[in-house]
PDB file of C-alpha atoms in Angstrom:
ATOM      1  CA  MET A   1       0.187   0.097  -0.114  1.00 52.00           C
ATOM      2  CA  ALA A   2       3.001   2.236   0.773  1.00 68.00           C
ATOM      3  CA  ASP A   3       4.712   1.845  -2.377  1.00 82.00           C
ATOM      4  CA  ALA A   4       1.150   2.463  -4.457  1.00 87.00           C
ATOM      5  CA  LYS A   5       0.812   5.517  -2.756  1.00 90.00           C
ATOM      6  CA  ILE A   6       4.862   6.457  -3.282  1.00 93.00           C
ATOM      7  CA  SER A   7       3.997   5.715  -7.096  1.00 93.00           C
ATOM      8  CA  MET A   8       0.974   7.687  -7.303  1.00 94.00           C
ATOM      9  CA  VAL A   9       2.842  10.866  -5.403  1.00 95.00           C
ATOM     10  CA  LYS A  10       5.685  10.445  -7.487  1.00 95.00           C
ATOM     11  CA  ARG A  11       3.606  10.551 -10.814  1.00 95.00           C
ATOM     12  CA  LEU A  12       1.706  13.229  -9.590  1.00 96.00           C
ATOM     13  CA  ILE A  13       5.008  15.589  -8.924  1.00 96.00           C
ATOM     14  CA  ASN A  14       6.600  14.240 -12.394  1.00 94.00           C
ATOM     15  CA  GLU A  15       3.219  15.829 -14.499  1.00 95.00           C
ATOM     16  CA  SER A  16       2.970  19.044 -12.380  1.00 96.00           C
ATOM     17  CA  LYS A  17       3.120  22.134 -14.163  1.00 96.00           C
ATOM     18  CA  TYR A  18       3.486  24.151 -10.999  1.00 98.00           C
ATOM     19  CA  LEU A  19       4.580  22.283  -7.558  1.00 98.00           C
ATOM     20  CA  VAL A  20       5.031  24.105  -4.464  1.00 98.00           C
ATOM     21  CA  CYS A  21       6.225  22.793  -1.298  1.00 98.00           C
ATOM     22  CA  ILE A  22       5.767  24.051   2.322  1.00 96.00           C
ATOM     23  CA  CYS A  23       8.070  22.554   4.720  1.00 95.00           C
ATOM     24  CA  GLY A  24       8.154  22.295   8.035  1.00 92.00           C
ATOM     25  CA  GLY A  25       9.275  21.714  11.845  1.00 89.00           C
ATOM     26  CA  GLY A  26       9.329  17.980  11.373  1.00 91.00           C
ATOM     27  CA  MET A  27      12.003  18.202   8.715  1.00 91.00           C
ATOM     28  CA  LEU A  28      13.975  19.726  11.874  1.00 88.00           C
ATOM     29  CA  ARG A  29      13.164  17.147  14.221  1.00 88.00           C
ATOM     30  CA  GLU A  30      14.235  14.563  11.650  1.00 89.00           C
ATOM     31  CA  SER A  31      17.873  16.351  12.220  1.00 82.00           C
ATOM     32  CA  GLY A  32      17.962  16.135  16.001  1.00 80.00           C
ATOM     33  CA  HIS A  33      16.447  19.779  16.237  1.00 83.00           C
ATOM     34  CA  LEU A  34      13.583  20.760  18.874  1.00 82.00           C
ATOM     35  CA  SER A  35      11.858  23.485  18.344  1.00 86.00           C
ATOM     36  CA  LEU A  36      11.867  26.362  21.290  1.00 89.00           C
ATOM     37  CA  ARG A  37       8.109  25.376  21.911  1.00 86.00           C
ATOM     38  CA  ASP A  38       8.875  22.002  22.502  1.00 89.00           C
ATOM     39  CA  PRO A  39       8.098  21.270  26.271  1.00 90.00           C
ATOM     40  CA  GLU A  40      11.530  19.197  26.706  1.00 91.00           C
ATOM     41  CA  ARG A  41      13.755  22.263  25.348  1.00 91.00           C
ATOM     42  CA  ALA A  42      11.766  25.025  26.402  1.00 94.00           C
ATOM     43  CA  TYR A  43      11.514  23.438  29.977  1.00 95.00           C
ATOM     44  CA  ASP A  44      15.404  23.268  30.153  1.00 95.00           C
ATOM     45  CA  ILE A  45      15.989  27.026  28.790  1.00 96.00           C
ATOM     46  CA  GLU A  46      13.186  28.116  31.320  1.00 96.00           C
ATOM     47  CA  ALA A  47      15.652  26.390  34.010  1.00 97.00           C
ATOM     48  CA  ARG A  48      19.160  28.310  33.320  1.00 96.00           C
ATOM     49  CA  TYR A  49      17.846  31.671  32.306  1.00 97.00           C
ATOM     50  CA  GLY A  50      14.838  31.974  34.772  1.00 97.00           C
ATOM     51  CA  TYR A  51      12.784  32.856  31.447  1.00 97.00           C
ATOM     52  CA  SER A  52      10.501  30.984  28.907  1.00 96.00           C
ATOM     53  CA  PRO A  53      11.450  30.874  25.152  1.00 95.00           C
ATOM     54  CA  GLU A  54       7.775  32.750  24.788  1.00 94.00           C
ATOM     55  CA  GLU A  55       8.940  35.889  26.779  1.00 96.00           C
ATOM     56  CA  MET A  56      12.893  35.777  25.724  1.00 96.00           C
ATOM     57  CA  PHE A  57      11.976  34.848  21.628  1.00 95.00           C
ATOM     58  CA  SER A  58      10.169  38.364  21.442  1.00 95.00           C
ATOM     59  CA  SER A  59      10.165  41.606  20.414  1.00 95.00           C
ATOM     60  CA  ALA A  60       9.674  43.378  23.839  1.00 95.00           C
ATOM     61  CA  PHE A  61      12.182  40.888  25.394  1.00 97.00           C
ATOM     62  CA  TYR A  62      14.655  42.049  22.509  1.00 97.00           C
ATOM     63  CA  ASN A  63      13.912  46.011  23.052  1.00 95.00           C
ATOM     64  CA  THR A  64      13.439  46.012  26.483  1.00 96.00           C
ATOM     65  CA  ARG A  65      16.902  43.583  27.863  1.00 97.00           C
ATOM     66  CA  THR A  66      18.744  43.597  24.689  1.00 97.00           C
ATOM     67  CA  GLU A  67      21.774  42.652  26.478  1.00 97.00           C
ATOM     68  CA  PHE A  68      20.221  39.472  27.808  1.00 97.00           C
ATOM     69  CA  PHE A  69      18.521  38.705  24.981  1.00 97.00           C
ATOM     70  CA  TYR A  70      21.665  38.215  22.687  1.00 97.00           C
ATOM     71  CA  ARG A  71      23.409  36.346  25.333  1.00 97.00           C
ATOM     72  CA  PHE A  72      20.178  33.532  24.890  1.00 97.00           C
ATOM     73  CA  TYR A  73      20.145  34.147  21.160  1.00 97.00           C
ATOM     74  CA  LYS A  74      23.628  33.469  20.109  1.00 96.00           C
ATOM     75  CA  GLU A  75      24.161  30.455  23.097  1.00 95.00           C
ATOM     76  CA  ASP A  76      20.514  28.923  22.220  1.00 94.00           C
ATOM     77  CA  ILE A  77      19.597  30.161  18.154  1.00 94.00           C
ATOM     78  CA  LEU A  78      22.808  30.662  16.419  1.00 95.00           C
ATOM     79  CA  SER A  79      25.145  28.429  18.088  1.00 92.00           C
ATOM     80  CA  GLU A  80      23.308  25.311  16.926  1.00 87.00           C
ATOM     81  CA  LYS A  81      24.440  22.749  14.060  1.00 86.00           C
ATOM     82  CA  ILE A  82      21.946  21.974  12.031  1.00 86.00           C
ATOM     83  CA  GLU A  83      22.418  19.952   8.564  1.00 89.00           C
ATOM     84  CA  PRO A  84      19.833  19.403   5.974  1.00 92.00           C
ATOM     85  CA  GLY A  85      18.695  16.178   5.695  1.00 93.00           C
ATOM     86  CA  ALA A  86      18.445  14.068   2.597  1.00 95.00           C
ATOM     87  CA  ALA A  87      14.686  15.594   1.855  1.00 96.00           C
ATOM     88  CA  PHE A  88      16.157  18.850   1.478  1.00 96.00           C
ATOM     89  CA  PHE A  89      18.846  17.609  -0.995  1.00 96.00           C
ATOM     90  CA  SER A  90      15.846  15.644  -2.901  1.00 97.00           C
ATOM     91  CA  LEU A  91      13.799  19.151  -3.195  1.00 97.00           C
ATOM     92  CA  ALA A  92      17.060  20.622  -4.669  1.00 97.00           C
ATOM     93  CA  LYS A  93      16.984  18.485  -7.003  1.00 97.00           C
ATOM     94  CA  LEU A  94      13.027  18.547  -8.164  1.00 97.00           C
ATOM     95  CA  GLU A  95      14.028  22.200  -8.523  1.00 97.00           C
ATOM     96  CA  GLU A  96      16.992  21.677 -10.800  1.00 96.00           C
ATOM     97  CA  GLN A  97      14.670  19.489 -12.610  1.00 95.00           C
ATOM     98  CA  GLY A  98      12.100  22.429 -13.243  1.00 95.00           C
ATOM     99  CA  ILE A  99       9.811  20.522 -11.239  1.00 96.00           C
ATOM    100  CA  LEU A 100       9.501  22.554  -8.271  1.00 98.00           C
ATOM    101  CA  LYS A 101       9.284  26.160  -8.577  1.00 98.00           C
ATOM    102  CA  THR A 102       9.186  27.438  -4.858  1.00 98.00           C
ATOM    103  CA  ILE A 103       9.595  26.224  -1.286  1.00 98.00           C
ATOM    104  CA  ILE A 104       7.740  27.910   1.343  1.00 97.00           C
ATOM    105  CA  THR A 105       9.509  27.196   5.079  1.00 94.00           C
ATOM    106  CA  ASN A 106       9.285  28.375   8.545  1.00 90.00           C
ATOM    107  CA  ASN A 107      12.994  27.324   9.040  1.00 89.00           C
ATOM    108  CA  ILE A 108      15.109  30.145  10.119  1.00 93.00           C
ATOM    109  CA  TYR A 109      18.615  27.874   9.532  1.00 93.00           C
ATOM    110  CA  ALA A 110      18.179  28.330   5.967  1.00 92.00           C
ATOM    111  CA  MET A 111      18.540  24.738   5.224  1.00 93.00           C
ATOM    112  CA  PRO A 112      16.823  24.413   2.051  1.00 94.00           C
ATOM    113  CA  LYS A 113      19.571  26.771   0.689  1.00 94.00           C
ATOM    114  CA  HIS A 114      22.247  24.830   2.291  1.00 93.00           C
ATOM    115  CA  ALA A 115      20.773  21.811   0.536  1.00 94.00           C
ATOM    116  CA  GLY A 116      20.623  23.846  -2.879  1.00 95.00           C
ATOM    117  CA  CYS A 117      17.674  25.520  -3.726  1.00 96.00           C
ATOM    118  CA  LYS A 118      17.466  28.731  -4.819  1.00 96.00           C
ATOM    119  CA  ASN A 119      13.439  29.662  -4.912  1.00 96.00           C
ATOM    120  CA  VAL A 120      12.855  29.701  -1.075  1.00 97.00           C
ATOM    121  CA  LEU A 121      10.286  31.993   0.727  1.00 97.00           C
ATOM    122  CA  GLU A 122      11.238  32.465   4.220  1.00 95.00           C
ATOM    123  CA  PRO A 123       8.275  33.916   6.289  1.00 94.00           C
ATOM    124  CA  HIS A 124       9.832  33.414   9.304  1.00 93.00           C
ATOM    125  CA  GLY A 125      13.582  34.916   8.795  1.00 94.00           C
ATOM    126  CA  ASN A 126      16.818  33.973   8.335  1.00 93.00           C
ATOM    127  CA  ILE A 127      19.623  33.822  11.101  1.00 95.00           C
ATOM    128  CA  GLU A 128      22.115  34.440   8.595  1.00 94.00           C
ATOM    129  CA  LYS A 129      20.720  37.724   7.436  1.00 92.00           C
ATOM    130  CA  ASN A 130      20.628  40.596   9.871  1.00 96.00           C
ATOM    131  CA  LYS A 131      20.148  43.883   9.686  1.00 96.00           C
ATOM    132  CA  CYS A 132      20.960  47.692  11.095  1.00 96.00           C
ATOM    133  CA  PRO A 133      17.531  49.111  11.518  1.00 94.00           C
ATOM    134  CA  HIS A 134      19.359  52.531  10.874  1.00 94.00           C
ATOM    135  CA  CYS A 135      21.439  52.158   7.366  1.00 95.00           C
ATOM    136  CA  GLY A 136      20.287  48.903   6.375  1.00 94.00           C
ATOM    137  CA  ARG A 137      23.813  47.438   6.351  1.00 96.00           C
ATOM    138  CA  GLU A 138      23.855  43.741   6.326  1.00 96.00           C
ATOM    139  CA  TYR A 139      25.755  41.246   8.647  1.00 97.00           C
ATOM    140  CA  THR A 140      26.228  37.870   9.146  1.00 96.00           C
ATOM    141  CA  LYS A 141      25.329  35.248  11.895  1.00 95.00           C
ATOM    142  CA  GLU A 142      29.067  34.989  12.389  1.00 96.00           C
ATOM    143  CA  TYR A 143      29.566  38.768  12.877  1.00 97.00           C
ATOM    144  CA  LEU A 144      26.450  38.397  15.587  1.00 97.00           C
ATOM    145  CA  MET A 145      28.653  35.638  17.279  1.00 96.00           C
ATOM    146  CA  ASN A 146      31.713  37.247  17.616  1.00 95.00           C
ATOM    147  CA  ALA A 147      30.378  40.602  19.263  1.00 95.00           C
ATOM    148  CA  LYS A 148      31.641  40.053  22.685  1.00 92.00           C
ATOM    149  CA  LYS A 149      28.155  41.719  23.982  1.00 92.00           C
ATOM    150  CA  VAL A 150      25.578  43.418  21.923  1.00 96.00           C
ATOM    151  CA  PRO A 151      26.206  43.378  18.322  1.00 97.00           C
ATOM    152  CA  LEU A 152      26.929  47.353  16.992  1.00 97.00           C
ATOM    153  CA  CYS A 153      26.668  48.246  13.321  1.00 96.00           C
ATOM    154  CA  GLU A 154      29.954  49.678  12.154  1.00 96.00           C
ATOM    155  CA  ASN A 155      28.388  52.180  10.553  1.00 94.00           C
ATOM    156  CA  CYS A 156      26.426  53.905  12.733  1.00 92.00           C
ATOM    157  CA  VAL A 157      26.324  51.916  16.035  1.00 95.00           C
ATOM    158  CA  LYS A 158      23.220  50.841  15.840  1.00 96.00           C
ATOM    159  CA  THR A 159      22.033  47.540  17.188  1.00 97.00           C
ATOM    160  CA  ILE A 160      21.844  45.031  14.554  1.00 97.00           C
ATOM    161  CA  ARG A 161      18.318  43.479  14.331  1.00 96.00           C
ATOM    162  CA  PRO A 162      18.556  39.499  13.775  1.00 97.00           C
ATOM    163  CA  GLY A 163      17.077  38.619  10.432  1.00 95.00           C
ATOM    164  CA  ILE A 164      14.671  36.502  12.149  1.00 95.00           C
ATOM    165  CA  ARG A 165      10.377  36.951  13.054  1.00 93.00           C
ATOM    166  CA  PHE A 166       9.644  37.160  16.423  1.00 94.00           C
ATOM    167  CA  PHE A 167       6.832  35.238  18.505  1.00 91.00           C
ATOM    168  CA  GLY A 168       3.623  37.171  18.002  1.00 86.00           C
ATOM    169  CA  GLU A 169       5.260  39.645  15.013  1.00 90.00           C
ATOM    170  CA  GLN A 170       2.945  39.877  12.356  1.00 88.00           C
ATOM    171  CA  ILE A 171       4.700  38.252   8.518  1.00 88.00           C
ATOM    172  CA  ASP A 172       6.114  41.498   6.206  1.00 88.00           C
ATOM    173  CA  ASN A 173       2.684  42.206   4.285  1.00 91.00           C
ATOM    174  CA  GLY A 174       5.216  41.929   0.874  1.00 93.00           C
ATOM    175  CA  LEU A 175       6.567  38.513   1.447  1.00 93.00           C
ATOM    176  CA  MET A 176       3.011  37.276   2.588  1.00 93.00           C
ATOM    177  CA  THR A 177       1.384  38.336  -0.777  1.00 95.00           C
ATOM    178  CA  GLN A 178       4.566  36.246  -2.527  1.00 96.00           C
ATOM    179  CA  VAL A 179       3.612  33.259  -0.538  1.00 96.00           C
ATOM    180  CA  ALA A 180       0.131  33.169  -1.246  1.00 95.00           C
ATOM    181  CA  ASN A 181       1.071  34.182  -5.086  1.00 97.00           C
ATOM    182  CA  GLU A 182       2.779  30.853  -5.228  1.00 97.00           C
ATOM    183  CA  ILE A 183       0.492  28.873  -3.295  1.00 97.00           C
ATOM    184  CA  SER A 184      -2.413  29.992  -5.713  1.00 97.00           C
ATOM    185  CA  LYS A 185      -0.654  29.259  -8.610  1.00 97.00           C
ATOM    186  CA  ALA A 186       0.174  25.827  -7.319  1.00 97.00           C
ATOM    187  CA  ASP A 187      -1.631  22.616  -9.193  1.00 97.00           C
ATOM    188  CA  VAL A 188       0.153  20.111  -7.043  1.00 98.00           C
ATOM    189  CA  LEU A 189       0.588  21.526  -2.841  1.00 98.00           C
ATOM    190  CA  MET A 190       3.216  19.261  -1.301  1.00 98.00           C
ATOM    191  CA  ILE A 191       3.506  19.671   2.547  1.00 97.00           C
ATOM    192  CA  LEU A 192       6.126  18.284   4.352  1.00 97.00           C
ATOM    193  CA  GLY A 193       6.523  17.903   8.129  1.00 94.00           C
ATOM    194  CA  THR A 194       3.859  19.822   9.576  1.00 93.00           C
ATOM    195  CA  ARG A 195      -0.176  19.585  10.528  1.00 91.00           C
ATOM    196  CA  LEU A 196      -2.715  21.248   8.066  1.00 92.00           C
ATOM    197  CA  ASP A 197      -4.165  22.731  11.179  1.00 90.00           C
ATOM    198  CA  SER A 198      -0.867  24.318  12.546  1.00 88.00           C
ATOM    199  CA  GLU A 199      -0.230  27.802  12.592  1.00 82.00           C
ATOM    200  CA  PHE A 200       2.257  27.887  10.388  1.00 83.00           C
ATOM    201  CA  CYS A 201       0.749  26.012   7.371  1.00 87.00           C
ATOM    202  CA  ASP A 202      -3.209  26.385   8.466  1.00 86.00           C
ATOM    203  CA  SER A 203      -3.247  29.982   7.271  1.00 84.00           C
ATOM    204  CA  TYR A 204      -1.357  29.025   3.800  1.00 91.00           C
ATOM    205  CA  VAL A 205      -3.275  26.134   2.530  1.00 92.00           C
ATOM    206  CA  SER A 206      -5.961  28.238   1.976  1.00 91.00           C
ATOM    207  CA  TYR A 207      -4.564  30.217  -0.845  1.00 95.00           C
ATOM    208  CA  TYR A 208      -4.673  26.742  -2.573  1.00 95.00           C
ATOM    209  CA  GLU A 209      -7.245  26.144  -5.156  1.00 93.00           C
ATOM    210  CA  GLY A 210      -6.128  22.740  -6.550  1.00 93.00           C
ATOM    211  CA  ASP A 211      -7.109  19.061  -5.761  1.00 94.00           C
ATOM    212  CA  LYS A 212      -3.786  17.767  -5.445  1.00 96.00           C
ATOM    213  CA  LEU A 213      -2.571  18.563  -1.875  1.00 97.00           C
ATOM    214  CA  ILE A 214      -0.146  15.909  -0.889  1.00 97.00           C
ATOM    215  CA  LEU A 215       0.811  15.665   2.878  1.00 97.00           C
ATOM    216  CA  ILE A 216       3.897  13.722   3.732  1.00 96.00           C
ATOM    217  CA  ASN A 217       4.651  13.498   7.788  1.00 94.00           C
ATOM    218  CA  ASN A 218       5.714  11.323  10.113  1.00 91.00           C
ATOM    219  CA  ILE A 219       2.873  11.782  12.921  1.00 88.00           C
ATOM    220  CA  GLU A 220      -0.719  11.304  12.005  1.00 91.00           C
ATOM    221  CA  ASN A 221      -3.442  13.873  13.075  1.00 90.00           C
ATOM    222  CA  PHE A 222      -6.702  13.890  12.447  1.00 91.00           C
ATOM    223  CA  THR A 223      -6.713  16.873  10.182  1.00 91.00           C
ATOM    224  CA  ASP A 224      -4.749  14.442   7.985  1.00 91.00           C
ATOM    225  CA  GLU A 225      -8.226  14.038   5.837  1.00 92.00           C
ATOM    226  CA  LYS A 226      -8.040  17.357   4.535  1.00 92.00           C
ATOM    227  CA  ALA A 227      -5.133  16.004   2.453  1.00 94.00           C
ATOM    228  CA  ASP A 228      -6.035  14.682  -0.950  1.00 94.00           C
ATOM    229  CA  TYR A 229      -3.045  12.149  -0.660  1.00 95.00           C
ATOM    230  CA  VAL A 230      -1.338  11.136   2.588  1.00 95.00           C
ATOM    231  CA  ILE A 231       1.791   9.672   3.420  1.00 95.00           C
ATOM    232  CA  HIS A 232       3.076   8.481   7.031  1.00 95.00           C
ATOM    233  CA  GLY A 233       6.446   7.980   7.593  1.00 94.00           C
ATOM    234  CA  VAL A 234      10.060   9.070   7.682  1.00 95.00           C
ATOM    235  CA  ILE A 235      10.418  12.571   5.616  1.00 96.00           C
ATOM    236  CA  ASN A 236      13.894  11.865   5.030  1.00 96.00           C
ATOM    237  CA  GLU A 237      13.131   8.456   3.282  1.00 95.00           C
ATOM    238  CA  ILE A 238       9.959   8.890   1.444  1.00 95.00           C
ATOM    239  CA  VAL A 239      11.195  12.225  -0.281  1.00 96.00           C
ATOM    240  CA  PRO A 240      14.216  10.286  -2.088  1.00 95.00           C
ATOM    241  CA  GLN A 241      11.740   8.058  -3.614  1.00 95.00           C
ATOM    242  CA  LEU A 242       9.457  10.810  -5.241  1.00 93.00           C
ATOM    243  CA  ILE A 243      12.661  11.914  -7.507  1.00 88.00           C
ATOM    244  CA  GLU A 244      12.860  10.391 -11.003  1.00 71.00           C
ATOM    245  CA  GLU A 245      16.482   9.922 -11.678  1.00 63.00           C
TER     246      GLU A 245
END
């Protein structure tokens, strides 16, 4: 049965005219990464800092306790070593073949780009693109890591703003329009590593107007029935099987 589903999804992908892929947090979990909202990680962070990740990963905390925020951000976010799994490299192959048009990800670690993907939309931002809010000069993740305390712009000595979206912040309107446009153009929409009712996925799926919504996830959920095609299993094992060599 599983082989039949994989064959069907593989055919849909290869026959698609405009394939768009939404990549959720499950893809990072398969690489050993726990999100800030994972209970185990959240408990550990609060025990060490005295504040929850929800409190610290916010614009209010960043603006009012900047030095404390950057201590947490450098030690617990920027220092993570995460490598892209096999699924990301398979998506890069689909893009290279001209089949996959756009990837939309909540991944702030730029994993699709590290795997070779080029057409990537990152509504939650990217830790590798940081900017001075005053002059617009961009800074790397390494520049932030090497700052002794709060990283400051070399031009105007203003605090550099991390290139990520804090909890509770709205997505940039221009970027949200791009996301909506890409999903609305898709004839096949593939969703990897997230529930259909997740905060990340739910609002995006509403823009899809087709009837070939593919869900691949390692966790079953009652909302799976909203998808047209569902495969449960290890994403890094399933996605490589969908590529036409």
